[in-house]
Coordinates of C-alpha atoms in Angstrom, one line a residue:
Chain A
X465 CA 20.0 -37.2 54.9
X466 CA 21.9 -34.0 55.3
X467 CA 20.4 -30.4 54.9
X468 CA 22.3 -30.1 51.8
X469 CA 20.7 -32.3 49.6
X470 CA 17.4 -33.1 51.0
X471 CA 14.5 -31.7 48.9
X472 CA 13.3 -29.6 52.0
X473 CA 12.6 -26.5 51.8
X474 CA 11.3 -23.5 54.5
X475 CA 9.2 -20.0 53.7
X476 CA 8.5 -17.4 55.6
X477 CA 5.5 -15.9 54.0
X478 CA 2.9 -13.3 54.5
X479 CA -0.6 -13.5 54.2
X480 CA -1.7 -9.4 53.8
X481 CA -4.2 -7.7 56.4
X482 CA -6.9 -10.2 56.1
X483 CA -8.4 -9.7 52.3
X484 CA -8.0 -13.0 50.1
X485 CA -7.7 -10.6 47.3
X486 CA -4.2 -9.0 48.8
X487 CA -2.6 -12.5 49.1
X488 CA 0.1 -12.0 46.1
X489 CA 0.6 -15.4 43.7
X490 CA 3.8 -15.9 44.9
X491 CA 2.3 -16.7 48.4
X492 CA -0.6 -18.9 47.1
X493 CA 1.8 -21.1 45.3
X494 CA 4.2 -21.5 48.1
X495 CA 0.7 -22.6 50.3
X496 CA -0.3 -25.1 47.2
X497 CA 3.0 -26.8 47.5
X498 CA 3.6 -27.0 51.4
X499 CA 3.3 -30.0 53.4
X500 CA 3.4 -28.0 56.6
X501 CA 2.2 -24.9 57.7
X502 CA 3.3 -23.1 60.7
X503 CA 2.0 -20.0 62.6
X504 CA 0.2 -18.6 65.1
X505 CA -3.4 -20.1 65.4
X506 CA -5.5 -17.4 63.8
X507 CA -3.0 -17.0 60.9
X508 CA -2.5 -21.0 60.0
X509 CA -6.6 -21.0 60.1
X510 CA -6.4 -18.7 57.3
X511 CA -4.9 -21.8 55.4
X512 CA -7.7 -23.8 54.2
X513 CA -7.0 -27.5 55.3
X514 CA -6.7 -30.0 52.4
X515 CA -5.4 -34.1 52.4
X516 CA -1.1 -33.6 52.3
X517 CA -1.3 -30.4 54.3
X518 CA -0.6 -30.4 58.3
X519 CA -1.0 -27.3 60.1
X520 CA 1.0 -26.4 63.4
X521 CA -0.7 -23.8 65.3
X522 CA 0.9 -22.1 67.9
X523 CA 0.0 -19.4 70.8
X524 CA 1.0 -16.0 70.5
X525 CA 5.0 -15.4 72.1
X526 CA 5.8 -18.9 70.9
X527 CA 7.6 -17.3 68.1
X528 CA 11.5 -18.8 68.9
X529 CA 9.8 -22.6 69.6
X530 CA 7.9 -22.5 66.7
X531 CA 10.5 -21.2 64.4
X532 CA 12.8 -24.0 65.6
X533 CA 9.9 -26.5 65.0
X534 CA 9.5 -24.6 60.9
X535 CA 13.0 -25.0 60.9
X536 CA 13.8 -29.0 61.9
X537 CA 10.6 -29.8 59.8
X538 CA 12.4 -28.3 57.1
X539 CA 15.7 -30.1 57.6
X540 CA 13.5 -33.6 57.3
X541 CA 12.3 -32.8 54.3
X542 CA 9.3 -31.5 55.1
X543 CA 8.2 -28.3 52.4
X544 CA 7.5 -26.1 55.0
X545 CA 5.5 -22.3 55.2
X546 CA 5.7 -20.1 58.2
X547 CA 2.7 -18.2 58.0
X548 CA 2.8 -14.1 59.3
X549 CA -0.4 -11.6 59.2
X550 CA 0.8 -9.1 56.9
X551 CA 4.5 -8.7 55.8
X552 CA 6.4 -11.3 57.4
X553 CA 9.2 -8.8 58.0
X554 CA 7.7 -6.4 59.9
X555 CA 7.4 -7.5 63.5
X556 CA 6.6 -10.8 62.5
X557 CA 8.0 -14.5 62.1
X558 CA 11.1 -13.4 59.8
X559 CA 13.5 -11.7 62.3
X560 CA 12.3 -14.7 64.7
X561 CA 13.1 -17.7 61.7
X562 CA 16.5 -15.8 61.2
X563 CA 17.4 -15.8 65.5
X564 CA 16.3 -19.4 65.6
X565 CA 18.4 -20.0 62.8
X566 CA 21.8 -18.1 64.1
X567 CA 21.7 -20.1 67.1
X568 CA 20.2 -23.5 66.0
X569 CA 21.6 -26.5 64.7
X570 CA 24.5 -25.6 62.0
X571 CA 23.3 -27.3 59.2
X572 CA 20.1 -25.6 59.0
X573 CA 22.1 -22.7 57.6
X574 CA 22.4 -25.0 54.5
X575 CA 18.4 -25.1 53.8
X576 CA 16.6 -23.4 51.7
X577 CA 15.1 -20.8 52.8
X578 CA 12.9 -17.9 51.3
X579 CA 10.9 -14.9 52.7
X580 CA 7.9 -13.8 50.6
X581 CA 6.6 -10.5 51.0
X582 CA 2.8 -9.4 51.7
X583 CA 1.1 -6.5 52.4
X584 CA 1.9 -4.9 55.2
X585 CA -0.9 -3.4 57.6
X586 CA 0.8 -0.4 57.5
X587 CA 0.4 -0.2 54.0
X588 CA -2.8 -1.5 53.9
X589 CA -4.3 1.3 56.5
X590 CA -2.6 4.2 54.4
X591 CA -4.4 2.9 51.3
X592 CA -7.5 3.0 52.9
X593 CA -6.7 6.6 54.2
X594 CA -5.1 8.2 50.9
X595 CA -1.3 8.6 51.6
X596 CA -0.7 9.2 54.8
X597 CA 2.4 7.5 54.6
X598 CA 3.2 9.4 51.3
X599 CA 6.4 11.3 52.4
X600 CA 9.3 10.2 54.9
X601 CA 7.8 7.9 57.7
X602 CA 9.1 5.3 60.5
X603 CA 7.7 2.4 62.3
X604 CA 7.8 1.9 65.5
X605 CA 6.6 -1.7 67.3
X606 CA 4.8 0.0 70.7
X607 CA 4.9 -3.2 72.5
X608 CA 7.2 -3.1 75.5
X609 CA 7.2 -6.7 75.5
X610 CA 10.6 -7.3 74.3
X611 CA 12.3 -3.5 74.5
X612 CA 12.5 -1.0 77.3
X613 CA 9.4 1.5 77.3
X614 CA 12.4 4.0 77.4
X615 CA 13.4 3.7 74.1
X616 CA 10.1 3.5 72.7
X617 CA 9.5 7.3 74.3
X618 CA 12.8 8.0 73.1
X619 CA 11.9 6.9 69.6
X620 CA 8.4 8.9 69.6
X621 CA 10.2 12.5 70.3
X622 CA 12.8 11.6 67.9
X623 CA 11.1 10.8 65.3
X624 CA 8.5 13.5 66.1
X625 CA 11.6 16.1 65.9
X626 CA 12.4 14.5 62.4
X627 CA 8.7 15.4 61.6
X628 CA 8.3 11.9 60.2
X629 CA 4.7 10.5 59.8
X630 CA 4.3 7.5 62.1
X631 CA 2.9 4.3 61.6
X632 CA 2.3 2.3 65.0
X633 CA 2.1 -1.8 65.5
X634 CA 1.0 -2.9 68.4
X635 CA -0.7 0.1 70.1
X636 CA -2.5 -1.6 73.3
X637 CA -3.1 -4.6 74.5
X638 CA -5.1 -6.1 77.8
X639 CA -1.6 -7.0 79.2
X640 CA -0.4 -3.4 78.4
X641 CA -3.1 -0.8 79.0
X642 CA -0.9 1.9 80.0
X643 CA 1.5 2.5 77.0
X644 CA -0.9 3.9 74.9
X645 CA -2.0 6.3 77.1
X646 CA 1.9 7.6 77.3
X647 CA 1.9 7.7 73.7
X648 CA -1.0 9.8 73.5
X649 CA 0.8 12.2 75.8
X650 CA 4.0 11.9 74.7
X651 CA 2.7 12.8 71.1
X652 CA 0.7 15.6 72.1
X653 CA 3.1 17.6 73.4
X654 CA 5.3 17.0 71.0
X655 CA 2.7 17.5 67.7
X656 CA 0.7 19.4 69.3
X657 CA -3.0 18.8 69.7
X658 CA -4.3 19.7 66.1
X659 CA -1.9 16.5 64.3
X660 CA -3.8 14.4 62.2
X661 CA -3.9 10.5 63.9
X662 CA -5.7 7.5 62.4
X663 CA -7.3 4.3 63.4
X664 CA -7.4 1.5 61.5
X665 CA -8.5 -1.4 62.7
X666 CA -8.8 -5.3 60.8
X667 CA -8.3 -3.4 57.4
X668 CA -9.6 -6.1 54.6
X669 CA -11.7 -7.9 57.1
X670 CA -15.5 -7.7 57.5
X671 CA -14.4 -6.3 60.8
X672 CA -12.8 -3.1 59.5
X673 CA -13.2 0.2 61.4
X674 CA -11.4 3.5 60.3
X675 CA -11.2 6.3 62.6
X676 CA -9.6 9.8 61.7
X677 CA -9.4 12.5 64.5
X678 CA -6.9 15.0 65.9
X679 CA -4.1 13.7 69.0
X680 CA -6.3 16.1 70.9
X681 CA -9.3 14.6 70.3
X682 CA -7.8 10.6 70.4
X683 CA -7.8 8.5 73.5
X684 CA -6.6 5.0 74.1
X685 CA -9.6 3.2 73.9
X686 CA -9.8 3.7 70.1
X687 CA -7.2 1.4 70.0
X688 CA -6.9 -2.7 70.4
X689 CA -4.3 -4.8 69.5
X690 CA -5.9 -5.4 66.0
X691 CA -5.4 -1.8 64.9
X692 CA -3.0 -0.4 63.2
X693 CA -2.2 3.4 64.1
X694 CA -1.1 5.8 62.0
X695 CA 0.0 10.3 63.2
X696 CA 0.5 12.5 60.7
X697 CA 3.5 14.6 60.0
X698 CA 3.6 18.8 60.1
X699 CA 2.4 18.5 56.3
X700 CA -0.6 15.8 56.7
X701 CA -3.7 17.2 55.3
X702 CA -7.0 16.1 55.5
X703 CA -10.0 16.0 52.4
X704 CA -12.8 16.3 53.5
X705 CA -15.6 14.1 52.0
X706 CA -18.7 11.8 52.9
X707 CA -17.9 9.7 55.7
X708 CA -14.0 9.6 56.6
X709 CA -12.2 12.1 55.0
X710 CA -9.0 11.6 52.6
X711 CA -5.3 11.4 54.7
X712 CA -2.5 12.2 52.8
X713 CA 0.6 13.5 53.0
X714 CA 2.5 15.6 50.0
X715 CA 5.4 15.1 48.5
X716 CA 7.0 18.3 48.4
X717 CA 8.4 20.4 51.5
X718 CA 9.1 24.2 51.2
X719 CA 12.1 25.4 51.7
X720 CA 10.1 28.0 54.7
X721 CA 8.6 24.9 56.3
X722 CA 11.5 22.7 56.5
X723 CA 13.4 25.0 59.1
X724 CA 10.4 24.8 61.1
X725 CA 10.7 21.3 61.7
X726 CA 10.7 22.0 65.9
X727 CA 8.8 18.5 66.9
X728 CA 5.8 21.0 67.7
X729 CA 2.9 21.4 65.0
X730 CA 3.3 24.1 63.2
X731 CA 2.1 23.3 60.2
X732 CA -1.0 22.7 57.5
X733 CA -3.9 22.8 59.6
X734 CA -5.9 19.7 59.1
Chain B
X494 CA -23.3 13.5 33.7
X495 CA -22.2 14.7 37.0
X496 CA -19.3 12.6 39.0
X497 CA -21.6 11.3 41.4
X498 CA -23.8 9.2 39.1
X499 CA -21.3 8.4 36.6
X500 CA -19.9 4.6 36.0
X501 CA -16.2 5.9 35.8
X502 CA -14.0 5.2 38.7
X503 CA -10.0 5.9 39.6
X504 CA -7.9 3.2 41.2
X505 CA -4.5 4.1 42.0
X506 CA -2.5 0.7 42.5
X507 CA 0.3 -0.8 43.7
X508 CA 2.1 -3.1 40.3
X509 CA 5.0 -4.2 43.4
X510 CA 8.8 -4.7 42.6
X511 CA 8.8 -5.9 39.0
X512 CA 7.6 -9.9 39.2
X513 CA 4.2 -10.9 37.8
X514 CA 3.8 -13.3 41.0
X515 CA 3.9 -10.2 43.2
X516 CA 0.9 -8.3 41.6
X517 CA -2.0 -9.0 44.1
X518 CA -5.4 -10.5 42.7
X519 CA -7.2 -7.0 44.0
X520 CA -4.8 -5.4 41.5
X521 CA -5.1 -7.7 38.7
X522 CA -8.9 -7.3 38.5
X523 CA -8.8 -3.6 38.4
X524 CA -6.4 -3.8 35.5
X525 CA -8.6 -6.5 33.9
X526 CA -11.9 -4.0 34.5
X527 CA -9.8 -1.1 33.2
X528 CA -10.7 1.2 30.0
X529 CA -7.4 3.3 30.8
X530 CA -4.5 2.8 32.2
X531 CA -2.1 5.9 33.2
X532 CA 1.3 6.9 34.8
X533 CA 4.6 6.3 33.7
X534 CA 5.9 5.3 30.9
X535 CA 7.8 1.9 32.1
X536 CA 5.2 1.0 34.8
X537 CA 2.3 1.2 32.2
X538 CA 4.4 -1.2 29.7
X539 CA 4.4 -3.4 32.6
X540 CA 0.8 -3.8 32.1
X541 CA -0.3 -6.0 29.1
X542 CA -2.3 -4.4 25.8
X543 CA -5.3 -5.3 24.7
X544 CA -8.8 -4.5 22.9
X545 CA -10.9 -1.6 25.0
X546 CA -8.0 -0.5 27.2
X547 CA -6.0 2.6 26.4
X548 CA -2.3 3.0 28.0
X549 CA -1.6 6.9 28.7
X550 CA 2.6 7.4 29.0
X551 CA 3.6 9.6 30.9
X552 CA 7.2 11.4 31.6
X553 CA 9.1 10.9 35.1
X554 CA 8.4 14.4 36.9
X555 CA 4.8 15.1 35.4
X556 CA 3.2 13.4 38.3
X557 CA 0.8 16.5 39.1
X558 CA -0.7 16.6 35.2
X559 CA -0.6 12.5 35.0
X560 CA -3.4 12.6 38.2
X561 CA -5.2 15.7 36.9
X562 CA -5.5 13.6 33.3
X563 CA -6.6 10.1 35.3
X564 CA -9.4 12.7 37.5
X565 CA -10.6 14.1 34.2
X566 CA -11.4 10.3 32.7
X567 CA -13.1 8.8 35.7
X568 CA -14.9 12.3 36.0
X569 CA -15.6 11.5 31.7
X570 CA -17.1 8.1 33.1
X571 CA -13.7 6.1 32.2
X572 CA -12.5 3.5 34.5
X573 CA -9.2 4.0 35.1
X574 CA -6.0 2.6 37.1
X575 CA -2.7 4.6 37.8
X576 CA -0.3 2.5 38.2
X577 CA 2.8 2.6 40.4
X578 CA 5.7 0.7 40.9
X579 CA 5.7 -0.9 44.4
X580 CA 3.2 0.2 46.6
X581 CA 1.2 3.5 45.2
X582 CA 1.5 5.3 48.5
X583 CA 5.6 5.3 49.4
X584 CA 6.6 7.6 47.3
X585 CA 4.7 7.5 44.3
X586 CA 1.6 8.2 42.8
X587 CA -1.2 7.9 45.7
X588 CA -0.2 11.4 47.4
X589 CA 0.1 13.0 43.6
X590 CA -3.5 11.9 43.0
X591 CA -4.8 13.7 46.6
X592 CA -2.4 16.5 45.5
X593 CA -4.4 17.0 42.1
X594 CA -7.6 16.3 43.8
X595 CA -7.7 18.8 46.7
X596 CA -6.2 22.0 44.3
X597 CA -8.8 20.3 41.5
X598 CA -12.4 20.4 40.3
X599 CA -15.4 20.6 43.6
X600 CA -16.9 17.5 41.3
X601 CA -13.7 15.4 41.2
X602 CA -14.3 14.6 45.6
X603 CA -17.7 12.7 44.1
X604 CA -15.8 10.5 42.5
X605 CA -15.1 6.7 43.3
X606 CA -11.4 6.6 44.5
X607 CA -9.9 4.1 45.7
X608 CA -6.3 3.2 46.5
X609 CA -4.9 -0.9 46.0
X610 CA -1.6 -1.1 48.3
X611 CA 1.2 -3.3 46.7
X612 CA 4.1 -4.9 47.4
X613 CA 6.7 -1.9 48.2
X614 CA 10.3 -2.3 47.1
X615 CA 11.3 -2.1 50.7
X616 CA 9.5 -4.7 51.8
X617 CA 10.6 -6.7 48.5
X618 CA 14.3 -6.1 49.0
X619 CA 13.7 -6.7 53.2
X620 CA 12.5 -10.1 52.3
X621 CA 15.3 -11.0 49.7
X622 CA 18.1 -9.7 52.2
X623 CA 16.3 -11.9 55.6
X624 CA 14.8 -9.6 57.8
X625 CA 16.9 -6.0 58.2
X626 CA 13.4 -4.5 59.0
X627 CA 12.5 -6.6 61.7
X628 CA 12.4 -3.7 64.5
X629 CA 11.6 -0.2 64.6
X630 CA 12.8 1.7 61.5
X631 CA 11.8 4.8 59.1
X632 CA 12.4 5.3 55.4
X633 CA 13.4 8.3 53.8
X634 CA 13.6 9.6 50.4
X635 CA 17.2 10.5 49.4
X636 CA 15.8 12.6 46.6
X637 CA 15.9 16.7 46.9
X638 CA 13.1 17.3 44.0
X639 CA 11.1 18.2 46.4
X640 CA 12.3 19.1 49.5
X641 CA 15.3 20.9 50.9
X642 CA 18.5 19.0 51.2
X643 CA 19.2 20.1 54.8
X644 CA 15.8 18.5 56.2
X645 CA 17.0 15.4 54.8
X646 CA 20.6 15.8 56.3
X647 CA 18.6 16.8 59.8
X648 CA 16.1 13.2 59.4
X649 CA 19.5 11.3 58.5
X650 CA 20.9 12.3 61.9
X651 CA 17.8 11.8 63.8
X652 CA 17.0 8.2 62.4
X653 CA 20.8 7.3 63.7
X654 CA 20.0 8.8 67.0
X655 CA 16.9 7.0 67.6
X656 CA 18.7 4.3 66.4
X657 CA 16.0 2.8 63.5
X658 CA 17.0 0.7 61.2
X659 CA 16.6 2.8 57.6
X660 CA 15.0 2.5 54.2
X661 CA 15.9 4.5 51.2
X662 CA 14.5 5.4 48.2
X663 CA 16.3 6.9 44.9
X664 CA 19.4 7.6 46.5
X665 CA 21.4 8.4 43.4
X666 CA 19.8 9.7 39.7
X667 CA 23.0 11.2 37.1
X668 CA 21.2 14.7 38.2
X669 CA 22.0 14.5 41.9
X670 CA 25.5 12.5 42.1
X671 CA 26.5 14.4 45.1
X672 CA 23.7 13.5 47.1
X673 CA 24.1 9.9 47.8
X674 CA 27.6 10.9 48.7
X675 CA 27.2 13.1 51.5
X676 CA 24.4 10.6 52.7
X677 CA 27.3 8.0 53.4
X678 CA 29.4 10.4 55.2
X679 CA 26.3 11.5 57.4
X680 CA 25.6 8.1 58.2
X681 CA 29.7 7.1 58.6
X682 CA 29.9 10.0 60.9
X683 CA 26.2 9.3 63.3
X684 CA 26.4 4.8 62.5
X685 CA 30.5 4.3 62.4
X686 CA 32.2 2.3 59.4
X687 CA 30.7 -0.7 60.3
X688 CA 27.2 -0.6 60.4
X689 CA 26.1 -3.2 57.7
X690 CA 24.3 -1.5 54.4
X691 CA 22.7 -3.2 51.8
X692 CA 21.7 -3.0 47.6
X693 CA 19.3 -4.2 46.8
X694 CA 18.6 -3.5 43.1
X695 CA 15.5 -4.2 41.0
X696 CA 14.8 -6.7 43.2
X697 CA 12.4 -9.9 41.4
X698 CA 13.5 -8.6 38.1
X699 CA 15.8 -10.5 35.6
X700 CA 18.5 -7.5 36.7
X701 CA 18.2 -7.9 40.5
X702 CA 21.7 -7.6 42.2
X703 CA 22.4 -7.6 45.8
X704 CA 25.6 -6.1 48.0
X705 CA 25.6 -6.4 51.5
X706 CA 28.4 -4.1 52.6
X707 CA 29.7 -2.2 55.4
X708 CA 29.0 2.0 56.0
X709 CA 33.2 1.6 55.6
X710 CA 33.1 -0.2 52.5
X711 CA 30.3 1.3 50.8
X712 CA 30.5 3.7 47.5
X713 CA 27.8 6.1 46.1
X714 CA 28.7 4.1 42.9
X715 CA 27.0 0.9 44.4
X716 CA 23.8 2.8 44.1
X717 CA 21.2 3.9 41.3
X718 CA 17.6 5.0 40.5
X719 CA 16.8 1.6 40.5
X720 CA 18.3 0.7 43.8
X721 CA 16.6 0.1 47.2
X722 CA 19.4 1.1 50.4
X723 CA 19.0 -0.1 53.8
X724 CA 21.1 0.7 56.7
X725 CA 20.9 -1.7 59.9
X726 CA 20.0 -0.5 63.3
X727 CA 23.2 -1.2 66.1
X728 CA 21.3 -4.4 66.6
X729 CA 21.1 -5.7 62.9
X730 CA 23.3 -9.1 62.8
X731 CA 24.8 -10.8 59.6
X732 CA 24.4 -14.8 59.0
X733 CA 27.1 -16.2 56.5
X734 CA 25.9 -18.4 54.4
X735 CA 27.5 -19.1 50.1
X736 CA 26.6 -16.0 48.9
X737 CA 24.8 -13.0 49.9
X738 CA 24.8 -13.4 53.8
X739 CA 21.3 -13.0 55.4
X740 CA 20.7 -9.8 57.8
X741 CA 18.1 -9.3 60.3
X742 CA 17.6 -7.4 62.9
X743 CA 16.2 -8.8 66.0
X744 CA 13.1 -8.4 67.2
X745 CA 14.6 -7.8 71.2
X746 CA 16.4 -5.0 72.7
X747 CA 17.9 -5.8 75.8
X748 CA 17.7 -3.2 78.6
X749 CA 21.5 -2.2 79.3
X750 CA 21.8 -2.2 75.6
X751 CA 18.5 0.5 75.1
X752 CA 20.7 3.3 77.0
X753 CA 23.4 2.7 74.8
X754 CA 21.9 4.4 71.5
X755 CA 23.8 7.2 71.3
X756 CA 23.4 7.3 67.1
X757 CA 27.0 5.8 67.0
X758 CA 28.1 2.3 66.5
X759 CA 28.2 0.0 70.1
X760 CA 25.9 -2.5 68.8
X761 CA 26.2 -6.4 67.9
X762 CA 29.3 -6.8 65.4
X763 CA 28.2 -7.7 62.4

């Protein structure tokens, strides 16, 4: 049976920050229908198991082997859902199902394939917040393990410079102790101590913990690999409240403020 | 009543892209719960009438009075949703509501508030397309409402220089043709002509159309209100397939390839 015509088919789906209740329909069907679900162990235990369904866990860095595995499934047959944390397109199984796929067998560029968005941690951790994230922003992967700290610091004072808000994957891990704590520094002097930065950790899971302090005040051990991070930009203000206070960023920028953009903080105190 | 012991409650949510399977279950229970129902005029059609709710229109622009109005109800003891297209907090109503509620009534920080993330049209469109946002990238809002047109001009060069892939929203609207034009050029000028760039419009609707393109090929026409834009990083790669080709970009940056990112074009060839 060639890919063509075989009744095979392959999604890349993600399952939101941890919260049943942010799983979108579209997801939940795709799971009801698959005969295989593949992922990295903590995600395909999110699946409940049921009779029809086999579930292919994998370790973490496996993501090239077990795309492949997704992928020749597929091209049995097999109905087949890669399973991400989050949005499956940012830093997750997509980009690795599509590099599998560019240099694997050519007829699996004849299956059917489909991504299915989820809700992204980032945006997850800004809802919790307010807005953070609620003028121009970037996202920036902190892991080293695949690209050169160099461009990562690079990244950070340019996108400082721009005056985006900054949401952070990947902020520290027991492999990696060391980049955060360059980050930290990195965005200090560039923001200035007073910027708004936020932690939050397992957003949606009984497990969630939200931190909101200054870069100042922040060190590295507020962060684990589970947390999400998030710095403010120049405008980012801060409402104060019982218990953590409202993040948010505004929509509008003054004419006065924009030329002010120089990297450093001079902006809406927090 | 005071705000503090009242039943009423605000939720600002996230209706996603367009499709029903996209709404999250968090989302459609807060609808379901709902006595009111506000925001714009399209996005609160989206929602379904019924006995007991009450669907407040409002205009594009009056995003300030739309959040006062929603304060004022929960503060009245209503329960009440604003609803967004997307995700509430790129670009939409989530920063309006902290906007109205920091320059508001003292009473209005007692109340219940809570912000439901949804499925944003750039993750949406990123999952149609592959992966384009599957390394470090920022998105901007092409619109000058609200802010200067040179800090946009300035986050444009910046974003090539750090060498992110990009996400836009509203590049084009009849009142700002010129916009959208000069935005190309920029990006010509810092990405070269053949950086990939992709359409994605209305994405999960009946009227979704996608263009994947070259910065050489690419008009201003290709673009409306309705349209998502991405631009790839130097790494982004095309797959050919019948049809719209996927793009992705990888989640790797190789070392002699970081040192390279000089905001121009020396990246893999699409």
């Amino acid at each position: 049976m060639t890919a063509k015509n075989n009744a095979g088919w392959l999604k890349v789906v993600g399952l939101g920050p941890g919260g049943d209740a942010l799983i979108t329909p579209e997801v939940s069907a795709a799971l009801s229908e698959a005969t295989d679900v593949v992922g990295y162990v903590p995600y395909v235990e999110r699946v409940a198991p049921r009779p029809g369904l086999v579930r292919h866990g994998s370790d973490n860095r496996e993501e090239i082997r077990r795309a492949e595995q997704a992928l020749r499934l597929a091209a049995e047959g097999r109905r087949v859902v890669v399973v991400s944390s989050g949005d499956p397109g940012v830093f997750a199984m997509a980009a690795a199902l599509f590099e599998a796929l560019e240099a694997g067998e050519p007829e699996w560029r004849d299956l059917d394939i489909q991504v299915l968005p989820g809700i992204s941690a980032m945006l997850a951790a800004s809802a919790r917040l307010g807005a953070p994230l609620g003028h121009d922003f970037c996202c920036i992967n902190l892991s080293d393990n695949l690209k050169p700290w160099a461009l990562i610091e690079r990244r950070l004072r340019l996108a400082a410079e721009a005056d985006f808000a900054m949401a952070f994957y990947n902020p520290r891990s027991r492999a990696r102790p060391e980049g955060f704590v360059r980050t930290l520094e990195v965005l200090r002097e560039t923001c200035g101590a007073q910027r708004p930065i936020m932690f939050a950790r397992a957003v949606s899971t009984p497990e969630e913990r939200l931190t909101v302090t200054t870069l100042g005040e922040a060190t590295a051990e507020m962060a684990d690999m589970r947390t999400l991070v998030m710095v403010g930009s120049s405008q980012t203000r801060l409402i104060r409240r019982e218990g953590v206070p409202w993040v948010y960023t505004p929509r509008s920028v003054l004419e006065s403020v924009s030329g002010a953009c120089s990297g450093t903080d001079a902006g809406a105190e927090p």
